[in-house]
CSV table of C-alpha atoms in Angstrom, one decimal:
chain,number,residue,atom,x,y,z
A,1,MET,CA,0.1,0.1,-0.2
A,2,LYS,CA,2.8,2.3,1.1
A,3,ARG,CA,4.8,1.8,-2.2
A,4,LYS,CA,1.4,2.6,-4.4
A,5,ILE,CA,1.4,5.6,-2.4
A,6,ILE,CA,4.7,6.5,-3.0
A,7,THR,CA,4.0,5.7,-7.2
A,8,SER,CA,1.2,7.9,-7.6
A,9,LEU,CA,2.9,10.7,-5.5
A,10,LEU,CA,5.7,10.1,-8.3
A,11,LEU,CA,3.7,10.0,-11.5
A,12,LEU,CA,2.2,13.5,-10.1
A,13,VAL,CA,5.2,15.0,-9.9
A,14,LEU,CA,6.5,14.2,-12.9
A,15,THR,CA,2.9,15.0,-14.9
A,16,PHE,CA,2.8,18.6,-12.8
A,17,THR,CA,6.6,18.9,-14.1
A,18,LEU,CA,5.7,18.1,-18.0
A,19,SER,CA,2.8,20.5,-17.8
A,20,ALA,CA,4.9,23.1,-16.2
A,21,ALA,CA,7.2,23.4,-19.6
A,22,ASN,CA,7.6,26.9,-20.5
A,23,GLN,CA,5.8,28.4,-23.4
A,24,VAL,CA,7.0,29.6,-26.3
A,25,VAL,CA,6.5,32.6,-28.3
A,26,SER,CA,8.5,34.5,-31.5
A,27,SER,CA,9.1,37.7,-32.3
A,28,LYS,CA,8.1,39.2,-36.1
A,29,LYS,CA,12.0,38.5,-36.7
A,30,ALA,CA,12.7,35.6,-35.6
A,31,LEU,CA,9.0,34.1,-37.4
A,32,ALA,CA,10.6,35.4,-40.4
A,33,PHE,CA,14.3,33.7,-40.6
A,34,ASP,CA,11.9,30.5,-39.3
A,35,ALA,CA,10.0,30.8,-42.1
A,36,ALA,CA,12.5,31.8,-44.6
A,37,SER,CA,14.8,28.9,-43.9
A,38,GLU,CA,12.6,26.1,-44.7
A,39,SER,CA,14.0,23.9,-47.6
A,40,TYR,CA,13.1,25.2,-51.1
A,41,LYS,CA,11.7,22.1,-51.7
A,42,VAL,CA,8.4,23.4,-50.2
A,43,VAL,CA,8.7,26.1,-53.4
A,44,ARG,CA,5.3,25.0,-55.6
A,45,GLN,CA,4.8,26.1,-58.8
A,46,GLU,CA,1.8,28.4,-58.9
A,47,SER,CA,-2.0,28.0,-60.8
A,48,TYR,CA,-2.6,30.1,-63.9
A,49,PRO,CA,-5.2,32.5,-61.6
A,50,SER,CA,-2.6,32.7,-58.9
A,51,GLN,CA,0.2,33.9,-61.8
A,52,LEU,CA,-2.2,36.5,-62.1
A,53,GLY,CA,-3.0,37.5,-58.3
A,54,ASN,CA,-6.4,35.3,-58.1
A,55,VAL,CA,-8.7,37.6,-59.9
A,56,VAL,CA,-12.1,37.1,-59.4
A,57,PRO,CA,-14.4,37.6,-62.1
A,58,ALA,CA,-17.1,40.4,-61.9
A,59,VAL,CA,-20.3,39.6,-60.8
A,60,MET,CA,-23.0,42.0,-60.7
A,61,PRO,CA,-26.0,41.4,-59.6
A,62,ASP,CA,-27.4,44.3,-60.9
A,63,ARG,CA,-26.1,44.8,-64.4
A,64,THR,CA,-28.3,47.5,-65.5
A,65,SER,CA,-27.4,49.5,-61.9
A,66,ALA,CA,-23.6,48.8,-62.7
A,67,ALA,CA,-23.9,49.8,-66.8
A,68,LEU,CA,-26.0,53.4,-65.8
A,69,GLY,CA,-23.1,54.0,-63.2
A,70,ASP,CA,-20.1,53.5,-66.0
A,71,VAL,CA,-20.1,56.6,-68.4
A,72,ASN,CA,-18.0,53.5,-70.6
A,73,TYR,CA,-20.4,51.4,-70.7
A,74,PRO,CA,-20.6,50.7,-74.3
A,75,VAL,CA,-23.8,49.9,-75.9
A,76,THR,CA,-23.9,46.5,-76.2
A,77,VAL,CA,-26.3,43.9,-78.5
A,78,GLY,CA,-29.4,43.0,-76.6
A,79,ASP,CA,-29.9,46.5,-74.9
A,80,VAL,CA,-32.9,47.5,-74.2
A,81,TYR,CA,-33.7,51.2,-73.7
A,82,THR,CA,-36.9,53.1,-73.1
A,83,LEU,CA,-37.5,56.0,-75.0
A,84,THR,CA,-39.3,58.6,-73.3
A,85,TYR,CA,-40.9,62.1,-75.0
A,86,THR,CA,-43.9,64.4,-75.1
A,87,VAL,CA,-46.0,65.1,-78.5
A,88,SER,CA,-49.0,67.5,-78.1
A,89,GLY,CA,-49.3,66.9,-74.5
A,90,ALA,CA,-49.6,63.0,-74.6
A,91,THR,CA,-46.3,61.0,-73.4
A,92,ILE,CA,-44.8,58.3,-75.5
A,93,GLU,CA,-42.9,55.8,-73.9
A,94,LEU,CA,-41.0,53.4,-76.4
A,95,PRO,CA,-39.1,50.1,-76.1
A,96,LEU,CA,-35.8,50.1,-77.8
A,97,LEU,CA,-33.7,46.9,-78.7
A,98,VAL,CA,-30.1,47.1,-80.1
A,99,THR,CA,-30.0,44.5,-82.7
A,100,HIS,CA,-27.0,42.4,-84.3
A,101,SER,CA,-26.5,44.9,-87.2
A,102,GLY,CA,-25.5,47.3,-84.4
A,103,THR,CA,-28.5,50.0,-85.1
A,104,ILE,CA,-31.3,50.9,-83.0
A,105,THR,CA,-34.9,52.5,-84.8
A,106,VAL,CA,-36.6,55.1,-83.3
A,107,PRO,CA,-40.1,55.6,-84.9
A,108,SER,CA,-41.3,58.3,-87.1
A,109,VAL,CA,-38.1,59.2,-86.7
A,110,GLY,CA,-35.3,57.0,-88.1
A,111,THR,CA,-32.6,54.6,-87.4
A,112,ILE,CA,-29.3,55.1,-85.5
A,113,SER,CA,-26.2,53.6,-85.3
A,114,THR,CA,-24.8,52.1,-81.7
A,115,VAL,CA,-21.2,51.3,-83.6
A,116,GLY,CA,-18.3,52.4,-80.9
A,117,ARG,CA,-20.7,54.1,-79.1
A,118,THR,CA,-21.1,54.1,-75.1
A,119,TYR,CA,-24.5,55.1,-73.4
A,120,MET,CA,-24.0,58.3,-72.7
A,121,GLU,CA,-23.3,59.3,-76.7
A,122,LEU,CA,-26.1,56.9,-77.5
A,123,LYS,CA,-28.6,58.9,-75.4
A,124,ASP,CA,-27.1,61.9,-76.7
A,125,ALA,CA,-27.7,61.3,-80.5
A,126,VAL,CA,-30.9,59.4,-79.9
A,127,GLU,CA,-32.4,63.2,-77.9
A,128,LYS,CA,-31.1,65.4,-80.2
A,129,SER,CA,-32.9,63.2,-83.1
A,130,VAL,CA,-36.3,63.4,-81.7
A,131,THR,CA,-35.9,66.5,-80.4
A,132,SER,CA,-35.0,67.6,-83.9
A,133,TYR,CA,-38.7,66.1,-85.5
A,134,TYR,CA,-40.5,67.1,-82.4
A,135,PRO,CA,-39.2,70.1,-80.5
A,136,TYR,CA,-39.3,70.8,-76.8
A,137,SER,CA,-40.6,67.0,-76.9
A,138,ASN,CA,-38.3,66.6,-74.2
A,139,PRO,CA,-37.1,63.0,-75.0
A,140,VAL,CA,-35.0,60.8,-72.3
A,141,LEU,CA,-33.5,58.0,-73.3
A,142,THR,CA,-32.5,55.0,-70.6
A,143,LEU,CA,-31.2,51.7,-70.5
A,144,THR,CA,-33.5,49.1,-69.1
A,145,LYS,CA,-32.0,46.3,-69.1
A,146,THR,CA,-28.2,44.9,-70.3
A,147,GLY,CA,-27.4,42.9,-73.3
A,148,VAL,CA,-25.9,39.1,-73.0
A,149,PHE,CA,-23.8,37.8,-75.9
A,150,SER,CA,-21.6,34.9,-76.0
A,151,VAL,CA,-17.6,34.3,-76.6
A,152,TYR,CA,-15.9,31.3,-78.2
A,153,VAL,CA,-12.7,30.5,-76.0
A,154,SER,CA,-10.0,28.0,-77.0
A,155,GLY,CA,-6.6,26.9,-77.3
A,156,GLU,CA,-5.1,25.8,-73.5
A,157,VAL,CA,-8.3,26.0,-71.8
A,158,GLN,CA,-9.6,22.8,-69.8
A,159,ALA,CA,-12.6,22.8,-72.7
A,160,ALA,CA,-13.7,25.1,-75.3
A,161,ARG,CA,-16.7,26.2,-75.1
A,162,TYR,CA,-18.8,29.7,-75.4
A,163,ALA,CA,-18.7,31.7,-72.1
A,164,ASP,CA,-21.4,34.1,-71.3
A,165,SER,CA,-20.6,37.5,-71.4
A,166,TRP,CA,-22.1,41.3,-71.1
A,167,GLY,CA,-21.2,44.7,-71.9
A,168,LEU,CA,-18.6,45.1,-68.9
A,169,THR,CA,-16.9,41.7,-69.0
A,170,ARG,CA,-12.9,42.0,-69.2
A,171,LEU,CA,-10.5,39.4,-71.0
A,172,SER,CA,-9.6,39.0,-67.3
A,173,ASP,CA,-12.9,37.9,-66.1
A,174,LEU,CA,-12.4,34.5,-68.3
A,175,ILE,CA,-8.8,33.4,-66.7
A,176,SER,CA,-10.6,30.6,-64.2
A,177,LEU,CA,-10.7,28.9,-67.9
A,178,ALA,CA,-7.1,28.7,-68.5
A,179,THR,CA,-5.3,25.8,-67.2
A,180,ASP,CA,-2.0,26.1,-65.8
A,181,MET,CA,-0.1,25.2,-69.4
A,182,ALA,CA,-1.7,28.3,-70.4
A,183,SER,CA,0.2,32.1,-71.3
A,184,THR,CA,-0.5,35.1,-69.3
A,185,ARG,CA,1.6,37.0,-71.4
A,186,SER,CA,0.4,35.5,-75.0
A,187,VAL,CA,-3.6,35.8,-74.9
A,188,THR,CA,-5.2,36.1,-78.8
A,189,VAL,CA,-8.9,38.1,-79.5
A,190,ARG,CA,-9.9,37.4,-82.6
A,191,ASN,CA,-13.0,39.8,-84.6
A,192,GLY,CA,-13.9,40.3,-87.9
A,193,SER,CA,-11.6,43.0,-88.0
A,194,GLY,CA,-8.4,40.5,-87.3
A,195,GLU,CA,-6.8,39.5,-84.0
A,196,LYS,CA,-4.8,40.8,-81.5
A,197,THR,CA,-2.8,39.4,-78.9
A,198,TYR,CA,-2.5,40.6,-75.3
A,199,ASP,CA,-0.4,40.8,-72.0
A,200,LEU,CA,-2.5,39.8,-69.1
A,201,TYR,CA,0.5,39.9,-66.8
A,202,LYS,CA,0.6,43.3,-67.4
A,203,GLY,CA,-3.1,44.2,-67.7
A,204,VAL,CA,-3.8,42.5,-64.3
A,205,ARG,CA,-1.1,42.6,-62.2
A,206,GLU,CA,1.1,46.1,-63.3
A,207,GLY,CA,-2.5,47.8,-64.2
A,208,ASP,CA,-2.2,47.8,-68.0
A,209,GLU,CA,-6.0,48.6,-69.1
A,210,SER,CA,-5.1,48.5,-72.7
A,211,GLN,CA,-4.0,44.8,-72.0
A,212,ASN,CA,-7.2,43.8,-70.2
A,213,PRO,CA,-9.7,45.1,-73.2
A,214,ILE,CA,-13.4,45.0,-72.5
A,215,LEU,CA,-14.7,41.8,-74.6
A,216,ARG,CA,-17.6,42.6,-77.7
A,217,ASN,CA,-20.4,40.9,-79.5
A,218,GLY,CA,-18.5,38.7,-82.4
A,219,ASP,CA,-15.1,38.0,-80.0
A,220,SER,CA,-13.5,34.8,-79.3
A,221,VAL,CA,-10.9,34.2,-77.2
A,222,VAL,CA,-7.5,31.6,-77.9
A,223,PHE,CA,-5.2,31.2,-74.4
A,224,ASN,CA,-1.6,30.7,-76.4
A,225,ARG,CA,0.6,27.6,-74.9
A,226,ARG,CA,3.3,29.9,-72.0
A,227,GLU,CA,6.6,29.3,-73.1
A,228,CYS,CA,8.8,29.9,-69.8
A,229,LEU,CA,7.4,29.8,-66.1
A,230,VAL,CA,10.0,30.4,-63.4
A,231,THR,CA,8.7,30.0,-59.7
A,232,VAL,CA,11.0,32.1,-57.2
A,233,GLY,CA,10.5,31.4,-53.6
A,234,GLY,CA,12.8,32.6,-50.8
A,235,ALA,CA,14.7,35.7,-49.2
A,236,VAL,CA,12.4,38.0,-52.1
A,237,ASN,CA,10.2,40.4,-51.7
A,238,ARG,CA,7.4,39.0,-54.1
A,239,PRO,CA,8.1,34.9,-54.6
A,240,GLY,CA,5.7,33.4,-57.0
A,241,SER,CA,5.8,32.1,-60.3
A,242,TYR,CA,6.6,34.5,-63.2
A,243,GLN,CA,6.3,33.7,-66.8
A,244,LEU,CA,9.5,35.3,-68.8
A,245,LEU,CA,9.4,37.3,-72.0
A,246,SER,CA,11.7,36.2,-74.7
A,247,GLY,CA,15.4,37.6,-73.3
A,248,GLU,CA,14.5,37.8,-69.8
A,249,GLY,CA,16.3,35.9,-67.6
A,250,VAL,CA,17.4,35.7,-63.2
A,251,SER,CA,18.3,39.7,-62.8
A,252,ALA,CA,14.4,40.3,-64.4
A,253,LEU,CA,13.3,37.5,-62.2
A,254,LEU,CA,14.8,38.7,-58.9
A,255,ASN,CA,15.0,42.1,-59.4
A,256,SER,CA,11.4,43.1,-60.9
A,257,TYR,CA,9.3,40.3,-61.4
A,258,ALA,CA,10.5,39.5,-57.2
A,259,ASP,CA,10.5,42.9,-56.6
A,260,GLY,CA,14.1,42.7,-55.0
A,261,PHE,CA,15.7,40.6,-52.1
A,262,SER,CA,14.5,40.4,-48.7
A,263,SER,CA,16.9,42.3,-46.3
A,264,ASN,CA,18.1,38.9,-44.7
A,265,ALA,CA,19.1,37.2,-48.0
A,266,ASP,CA,22.3,36.0,-48.7
A,267,LEU,CA,23.2,36.6,-52.5
A,268,THR,CA,26.1,33.8,-52.3
A,269,SER,CA,23.7,31.3,-51.5
A,270,ILE,CA,20.8,31.2,-54.9
A,271,VAL,CA,20.1,27.9,-56.3
A,272,LEU,CA,18.4,27.0,-59.1
A,273,ARG,CA,16.5,23.7,-59.2
A,274,ARG,CA,16.1,21.8,-62.5
A,275,TYR,CA,14.6,19.0,-63.6
A,276,GLU,CA,17.0,17.0,-66.2
A,277,ASP,CA,17.5,14.1,-67.5
A,278,GLY,CA,14.8,12.4,-65.5
A,279,ALA,CA,15.9,14.3,-61.7
A,280,TYR,CA,15.7,17.2,-60.8
A,281,ARG,CA,19.4,18.9,-60.0
A,282,GLU,CA,20.6,21.9,-57.8
A,283,THR,CA,23.5,24.9,-59.2
A,284,VAL,CA,24.5,27.5,-56.7
A,285,ILE,CA,24.1,31.0,-59.2
A,286,THR,CA,24.8,34.5,-58.3
A,287,ALA,CA,21.8,37.3,-59.0
A,288,ASP,CA,23.2,38.5,-62.2
A,289,SER,CA,24.1,35.0,-64.1
A,290,ASP,CA,23.1,35.3,-67.2
A,291,ILE,CA,22.2,31.4,-67.9
A,292,LYS,CA,18.9,30.8,-69.5
A,293,LEU,CA,15.8,29.9,-67.8
A,294,ASN,CA,13.8,27.2,-68.5
A,295,ASP,CA,10.0,26.9,-68.3
A,296,SER,CA,9.2,24.6,-64.8
A,297,ASP,CA,13.0,25.7,-62.8
A,298,ILE,CA,12.8,26.9,-59.0
A,299,ILE,CA,14.6,29.5,-58.2
A,300,TYR,CA,15.7,29.7,-54.3
A,301,VAL,CA,17.1,32.7,-52.5
A,302,ASN,CA,18.6,30.8,-48.9
A,303,SER,CA,17.9,33.8,-45.9
A,304,LEU,CA,21.6,34.2,-44.2
A,305,ARG,CA,21.8,32.0,-40.9
A,306,THR,CA,21.4,33.9,-37.7
A,307,ASP,CA,21.3,32.4,-34.0
A,308,LEU,CA,18.5,33.1,-32.1
A,309,GLY,CA,18.2,34.1,-28.8
A,310,SER,CA,15.6,33.8,-25.9
A,311,VAL,CA,14.3,35.2,-22.6
A,312,SER,CA,11.9,34.4,-20.3
A,313,VAL,CA,9.0,36.2,-19.1
A,314,GLU,CA,7.3,35.3,-15.9
A,315,GLY,CA,4.2,36.4,-13.5
A,316,ALA,CA,0.9,38.0,-14.1
A,317,LEU,CA,0.4,36.1,-17.4
A,318,LEU,CA,-2.5,34.6,-19.9
A,319,ASN,CA,-3.1,31.5,-17.4
A,320,ARG,CA,-2.6,28.7,-20.4
A,321,GLU,CA,-0.9,25.4,-19.0
A,322,GLY,CA,2.2,25.2,-17.5
A,323,THR,CA,1.0,27.5,-14.7
A,324,THR,CA,0.7,27.9,-10.6
A,325,GLN,CA,-1.8,29.5,-8.3
A,326,ILE,CA,-0.4,32.6,-6.7
A,327,SER,CA,-2.8,34.6,-4.0
A,328,GLY,CA,-5.4,33.7,-5.7
A,329,ASN,CA,-4.3,34.9,-9.3
A,330,ALA,CA,-3.4,32.3,-12.5
A,331,SER,CA,1.2,33.0,-13.0
A,332,ALA,CA,2.7,31.6,-16.3
A,333,SER,CA,6.3,31.6,-17.9
A,334,TYR,CA,6.9,32.2,-20.9
A,335,TYR,CA,9.9,32.1,-23.4
A,336,PHE,CA,10.3,35.1,-25.8
A,337,ARG,CA,12.3,33.8,-29.3
A,338,PHE,CA,13.9,36.8,-30.6
A,339,ALA,CA,16.5,37.7,-33.7
A,340,GLU,CA,19.5,40.4,-33.6
A,341,GLY,CA,18.1,43.8,-33.3
A,342,ASP,CA,14.7,42.8,-31.7
A,343,THR,CA,14.3,45.3,-28.6
A,344,VAL,CA,12.4,45.8,-25.8
A,345,ARG,CA,9.9,46.9,-27.7
A,346,ASP,CA,9.3,43.8,-29.5
A,347,LEU,CA,9.0,41.7,-26.8
A,348,VAL,CA,6.5,44.1,-25.4
A,349,GLU,CA,4.5,44.1,-28.7
A,350,GLY,CA,4.9,40.4,-29.0
A,351,MET,CA,3.6,39.6,-25.7
A,352,SER,CA,0.7,41.9,-25.2
A,353,GLU,CA,-1.8,39.3,-26.1
A,354,TYR,CA,-0.6,37.7,-23.2
A,355,PHE,CA,-1.3,40.5,-20.8
A,356,ILE,CA,-4.4,40.3,-18.0
A,357,SER,CA,-6.0,42.7,-16.1
A,358,ALA,CA,-3.9,42.0,-13.2
A,359,SER,CA,-0.4,42.3,-14.7
A,360,ASP,CA,1.4,45.4,-13.3
A,361,LEU,CA,2.4,46.5,-16.7
A,362,ALA,CA,4.0,50.1,-14.5
A,363,GLY,CA,6.1,47.7,-12.2
A,364,VAL,CA,8.3,45.0,-14.6
A,365,TYR,CA,11.4,44.1,-13.6
A,366,LEU,CA,14.2,43.3,-15.5
A,367,ILE,CA,16.9,41.5,-14.3
A,368,ARG,CA,19.9,40.9,-16.2
A,369,GLY,CA,23.4,39.9,-15.0
A,370,GLY,CA,22.3,40.1,-11.5
A,371,GLU,CA,20.2,43.6,-11.5
A,372,ASN,CA,17.1,44.4,-11.1
A,373,ILE,CA,15.9,47.4,-13.6
A,374,ALA,CA,12.6,48.8,-13.1
A,375,LEU,CA,10.7,49.0,-16.6
A,376,SER,CA,7.4,50.5,-17.5
A,377,PHE,CA,5.5,47.8,-20.4
A,378,SER,CA,2.5,50.3,-20.6
A,379,ASP,CA,4.7,53.2,-20.8
A,380,ILE,CA,6.7,51.2,-23.2
A,381,LEU,CA,3.9,50.1,-25.1
A,382,TYR,CA,2.8,53.6,-26.1
A,383,GLY,CA,5.7,54.5,-27.3
A,384,ASN,CA,6.6,57.3,-24.4
A,385,ASP,CA,9.5,55.2,-22.7
A,386,GLU,CA,12.8,55.3,-24.5
A,387,ALA,CA,13.8,51.7,-22.3
A,388,GLY,CA,11.9,50.2,-25.2
A,389,THR,CA,14.7,50.3,-27.9
A,390,MET,CA,17.0,48.5,-25.1
A,391,PRO,CA,18.5,45.2,-27.0
A,392,LEU,CA,16.9,42.2,-25.7
A,393,LYS,CA,19.8,39.3,-24.3
A,394,SER,CA,19.8,36.2,-23.9
A,395,GLY,CA,19.3,35.0,-20.7
A,396,ASP,CA,17.5,38.0,-19.5
A,397,ARG,CA,14.5,37.7,-17.2
A,398,PHE,CA,11.3,39.6,-17.2
A,399,ILE,CA,9.4,39.6,-14.3
A,400,ILE,CA,5.7,41.4,-14.5
A,401,PRO,CA,4.0,41.6,-10.9
A,402,PHE,CA,0.3,40.5,-10.1
A,403,ASN,CA,-1.6,44.4,-9.7
A,404,GLN,CA,-3.2,42.9,-6.6
A,405,LEU,CA,-7.0,45.2,-6.3
A,406,VAL,CA,-7.1,45.5,-2.5
A,407,VAL,CA,-6.2,48.2,0.5
A,408,ASN,CA,-4.4,47.7,3.6
A,409,VAL,CA,-5.5,49.6,6.6
A,410,ILE,CA,-3.5,49.7,9.7
A,411,GLY,CA,-3.0,51.4,13.0
A,412,ALA,CA,-5.3,53.0,14.7
A,413,VAL,CA,-8.8,51.7,13.7
A,414,ASN,CA,-11.0,49.1,15.1
A,415,LYS,CA,-10.5,46.5,12.6
A,416,SER,CA,-7.0,46.7,10.6
A,417,GLY,CA,-6.6,44.5,7.5
A,418,VAL,CA,-7.1,44.3,3.8
A,419,TYR,CA,-10.1,45.1,1.8
A,420,GLY,CA,-11.4,45.1,-1.7
A,421,TYR,CA,-10.4,48.5,-3.9
A,422,VAL,CA,-13.0,50.8,-5.4
A,423,PRO,CA,-11.7,52.7,-8.2
A,424,GLY,CA,-12.3,56.6,-7.1
A,425,LYS,CA,-12.8,56.0,-3.1
A,426,THR,CA,-10.8,57.6,-0.6
A,427,ALA,CA,-9.3,56.6,2.5
A,428,SER,CA,-12.4,58.0,4.5
A,429,TYR,CA,-13.9,54.9,2.7
A,430,TYR,CA,-11.6,52.5,3.7
A,431,ILE,CA,-11.2,53.9,7.3
A,432,THR,CA,-15.1,53.2,8.0
A,433,LEU,CA,-14.4,50.0,6.2
A,434,ALA,CA,-11.9,49.2,9.0
A,435,GLY,CA,-14.3,49.8,11.6
A,436,GLY,CA,-13.4,53.8,12.3
A,437,MET,CA,-10.8,55.1,14.0
A,438,SER,CA,-10.2,53.7,17.5
A,439,THR,CA,-10.3,55.7,20.9
A,440,ASP,CA,-6.4,55.7,20.7
A,441,SER,CA,-6.6,57.8,17.4
A,442,LYS,CA,-5.0,61.1,17.3
A,443,GLY,CA,-7.6,62.8,15.2
A,444,GLN,CA,-9.8,62.7,12.0
A,445,ASP,CA,-7.4,63.9,9.4
A,446,ASP,CA,-4.2,62.3,11.2
A,447,PHE,CA,-3.3,59.8,9.1
A,448,THR,CA,-0.9,58.8,6.3
A,449,VAL,CA,-1.6,57.4,2.8
A,450,ARG,CA,1.7,55.5,0.4
A,451,ASP,CA,0.6,53.8,-2.8
A,452,LYS,CA,2.9,50.8,-3.4
A,453,TYR,CA,5.9,52.0,-4.2
A,454,GLY,CA,6.2,54.3,-0.8
A,455,ASN,CA,5.3,57.0,-2.4
A,456,LYS,CA,3.1,59.4,0.3
A,457,LEU,CA,-0.1,60.8,-1.2
A,458,LYS,CA,-2.8,63.3,-0.7
A,459,ASN,CA,-5.5,62.4,2.3
A,460,SER,CA,-8.1,63.9,-0.3
A,461,ASP,CA,-7.0,62.1,-3.3
A,462,PRO,CA,-8.2,58.8,-4.5
A,463,VAL,CA,-6.3,55.8,-3.4
A,464,PRO,CA,-4.8,53.4,-5.8
A,465,SER,CA,-4.6,49.5,-5.3
A,466,GLU,CA,-2.0,47.7,-3.3
A,467,ALA,CA,-1.7,51.8,-1.0
A,468,VAL,CA,-1.2,51.5,2.8
A,469,ILE,CA,-3.4,53.5,4.6
A,470,GLU,CA,-2.1,54.1,7.9
A,471,VAL,CA,-3.9,55.8,11.2
A,472,GLU,CA,-1.5,57.3,13.7
A,473,ARG,CA,-2.4,56.7,17.1
A,474,ASP,CA,-2.2,59.3,20.1
A,475,ASN,CA,1.2,58.9,22.4
A,476,PHE,CA,0.0,60.5,25.4
A,477,VAL,CA,-3.1,58.7,25.5
A,478,ARG,CA,-1.0,54.9,24.3
A,479,ASN,CA,1.4,56.2,27.4
A,480,LEU,CA,-1.1,57.0,29.6
A,481,GLN,CA,-2.8,53.3,29.2
A,482,PRO,CA,0.2,51.4,31.6
A,483,ALA,CA,-0.2,53.7,34.1
A,484,VAL,CA,-3.8,54.2,34.4
A,485,ALA,CA,-3.5,50.0,34.6
A,486,VAL,CA,-0.8,50.4,37.7
A,487,ILE,CA,-2.7,53.1,39.3
A,488,GLY,CA,-6.0,50.8,38.8
A,489,ILE,CA,-3.9,47.7,40.5
A,490,VAL,CA,-2.3,49.6,43.7
A,491,SER,CA,-6.2,51.2,44.2
A,492,SER,CA,-7.4,47.8,44.0
A,493,VAL,CA,-4.7,46.8,46.9
A,494,LEU,CA,-5.2,49.5,48.9
A,495,ALA,CA,-9.1,48.9,49.2
A,496,ILE,CA,-8.1,45.2,49.6
A,497,VAL,CA,-6.2,46.0,52.5
A,498,SER,CA,-8.5,48.6,54.1
A,499,ALA,CA,-11.2,46.3,53.7
A,500,THR,CA,-9.2,43.4,55.5
A,501,LEU,CA,-8.1,45.8,58.4
A,502,ALA,CA,-11.7,46.6,59.2
A,503,ILE,CA,-12.6,43.2,60.1
A,504,VAL,CA,-8.9,42.2,62.0
A,505,ALA,CA,-9.3,45.4,64.0
A,506,PRO,CA,-11.7,44.4,66.2
A,507,THR,CA,-10.9,41.2,67.3
A,508,ILE,CA,-7.2,43.2,68.2
A,509,TYR,CA,-8.6,45.5,70.9
């Protein structure tokens, strides 16, 4: 039985030891180094939509409202307009349809061409024509329904098909139909006037609208096959997969497409990974290498190696696993990993989500090399303390005390003790809780209030938490009490002696 008890106690101690392990939090720089240290083997070629920034096709729940709000909306086959005007006091309202011939017919007025016109241009032309036939008729042309047409899509697509389009459909709205073998740099649009090839990368990623045209009725789209897709990852500012133009190489990829190097890039460790002869081969290259890049190549820029340090942060922190109880409050301990150049402010910002209401952020202590350094995390957090610029050192230990919500009342009161803190209350409130001043108190205003740092406060000020209120005693009353006690004892003795003599005297005489 005794052995079982001992075994159970050992298991309990072991369980507590394991659960009390410090948790780890990392600074932003440390996390960046962790991410950069991942092997280039995890770099994957992006899908076709991802290469263009995952463009979401325009979805207009109310296309008519969208068209009315766009001054450049092109008149489209199938559009329905309503013409309203007044003749001889009667209001006439006519629906007008844009035909495949590219015209709109106004009864009693004539046929008006819509080819190449925007809604606003057609509106102006129709209203002027009606006015010329019916002066003072106040004609108004309004778009009431947008037309829909089909565009034939072929080439490097999942399957050749007709795609529904309308007056504001752009070429980029069709990218979801393309496969990963499609070119982002060469997409051809054909119509009765001929054909033109567009660079969707420039149109979408660089915002050149001339390379991302609005499609028209009668257009067909061909996604041509890609030529050279290269994926770049690691310590660059914009990792991803990019399709290079003829003549572009490593320098263009790293400096233009990938937007240059991260601050921690190791320019002596750039790896080219290429599939050749049935296997992947790796070659170390330079940033200005003139090596010709092939389709599906992967380039990875390694990060400079750095040793990460760590400090401990303990005390009044968010209670998760590995905690103990102190005065009813949960205490916790964390390791904070940091990179070279990280400061106390980086630690405060990184640990901010772990602070709790009981954290005394103004009374933090840094233990460094046997020295205690007082810090105010609250001032550092709001940028008001230059101590936040202090670099972190491995082995630093930050202690965050608990901010106890109590007030201690001592001295000449009837019930000295610890009482719950109430914001805004003055000393008289807590003295009343302590049963009021005792008979040996010096006076109603004879007390001192000190904060938890020992600073003396005004008696009329609100009392902060953890303050000590001491009511002074009257020294005369305090010194008189022993004398009064002695006199009382002497009087009692004399009274006893007198009573004894009164009884014994008649017997003697």
